[in-house]
Coordinates of C-alpha atoms in Angstrom, one line a residue:
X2 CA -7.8 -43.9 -5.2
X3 CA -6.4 -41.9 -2.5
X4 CA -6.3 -37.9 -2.3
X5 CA -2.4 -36.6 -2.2
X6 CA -2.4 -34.5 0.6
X7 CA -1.7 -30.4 -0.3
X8 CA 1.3 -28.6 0.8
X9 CA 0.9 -25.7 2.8
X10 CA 3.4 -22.8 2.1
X11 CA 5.0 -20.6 4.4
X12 CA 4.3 -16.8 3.6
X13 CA 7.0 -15.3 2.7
X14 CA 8.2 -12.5 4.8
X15 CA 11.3 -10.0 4.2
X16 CA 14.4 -10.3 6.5
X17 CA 14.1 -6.9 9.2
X18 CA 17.5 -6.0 8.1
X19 CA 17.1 -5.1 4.5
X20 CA 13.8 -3.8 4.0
X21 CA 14.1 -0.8 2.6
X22 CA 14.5 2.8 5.2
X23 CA 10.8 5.2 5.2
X24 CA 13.2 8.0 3.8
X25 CA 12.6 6.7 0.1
X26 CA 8.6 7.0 0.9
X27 CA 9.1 10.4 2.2
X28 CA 10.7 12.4 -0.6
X29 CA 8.4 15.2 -2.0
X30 CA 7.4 15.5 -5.5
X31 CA 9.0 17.7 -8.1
X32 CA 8.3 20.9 -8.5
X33 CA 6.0 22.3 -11.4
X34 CA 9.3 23.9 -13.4
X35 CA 11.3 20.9 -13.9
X36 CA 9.2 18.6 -16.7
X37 CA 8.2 22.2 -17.9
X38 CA 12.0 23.1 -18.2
X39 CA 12.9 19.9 -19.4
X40 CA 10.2 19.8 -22.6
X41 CA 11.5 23.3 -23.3
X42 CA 14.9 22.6 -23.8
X43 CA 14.4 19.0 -25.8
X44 CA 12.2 21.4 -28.0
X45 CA 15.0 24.1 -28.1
X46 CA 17.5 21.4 -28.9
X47 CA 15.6 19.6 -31.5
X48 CA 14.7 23.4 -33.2
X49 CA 18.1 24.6 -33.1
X50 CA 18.9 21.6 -34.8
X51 CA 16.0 21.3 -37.4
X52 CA 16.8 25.0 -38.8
X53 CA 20.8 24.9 -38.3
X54 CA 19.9 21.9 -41.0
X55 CA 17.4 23.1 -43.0
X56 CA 19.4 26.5 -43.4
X57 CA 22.5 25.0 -45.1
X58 CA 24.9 25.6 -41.7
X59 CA 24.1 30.0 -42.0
X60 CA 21.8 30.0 -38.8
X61 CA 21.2 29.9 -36.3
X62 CA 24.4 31.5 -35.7
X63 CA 26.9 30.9 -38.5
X64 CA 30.2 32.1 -37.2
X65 CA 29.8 28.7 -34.8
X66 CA 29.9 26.2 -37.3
X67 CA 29.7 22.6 -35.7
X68 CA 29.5 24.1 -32.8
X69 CA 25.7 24.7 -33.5
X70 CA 25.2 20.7 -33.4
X71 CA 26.9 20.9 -29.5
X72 CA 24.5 23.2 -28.4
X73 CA 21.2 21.4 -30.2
X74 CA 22.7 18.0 -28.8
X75 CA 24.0 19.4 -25.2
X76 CA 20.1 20.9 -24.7
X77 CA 18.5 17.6 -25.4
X78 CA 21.1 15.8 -23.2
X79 CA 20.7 18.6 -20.3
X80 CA 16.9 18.0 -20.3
X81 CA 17.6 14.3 -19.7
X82 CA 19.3 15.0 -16.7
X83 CA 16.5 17.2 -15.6
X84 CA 14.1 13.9 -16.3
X85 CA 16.5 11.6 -14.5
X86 CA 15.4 14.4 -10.9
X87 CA 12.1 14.5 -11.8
X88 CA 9.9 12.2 -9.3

């Protein structure tokens, strides 16, 4: 029986005018404070809200009320946006 012949494939190679620009390669790393800063305030956020919950609303500062669930919640989301930088 006869052999099929094999097909050879072209490699494929990137159009020039899309590749992506060295700039992207070039950018420097983060500094040292930002994951440092960013674990500190999801552990800050998650604290605040642990004891404003396990203190029946009085702490830790009861003249905010609610409010105290903004600050646990806006830490934790601020530290995201610190992780979204961080290279």
């Amino acid at each position: 029986m006869p052999k099929s012949q094999v097909r050879k494939k072209k490699v494929y190679t990137a159009p020039t005018d899309v590749r992506p620009t060295a700039t992207a390669a070039t950018r420097k790393p983060s500094p040292v404070w930002l994951p440092i800063s960013a674990v500190a305030l999801i552990v800050l956020g998650i604290g605040w809200l642990v004891v404003y919950y396990l203190s029946e609303q009085e702490y830790p500062v009861m003249a905010w009320g609610y409010w105290n669930l903004a600050v646990g919640f806006g830490a934790m989301v601020a530290s995201l946006i610190l992780l979204s930088r961080w290279r």
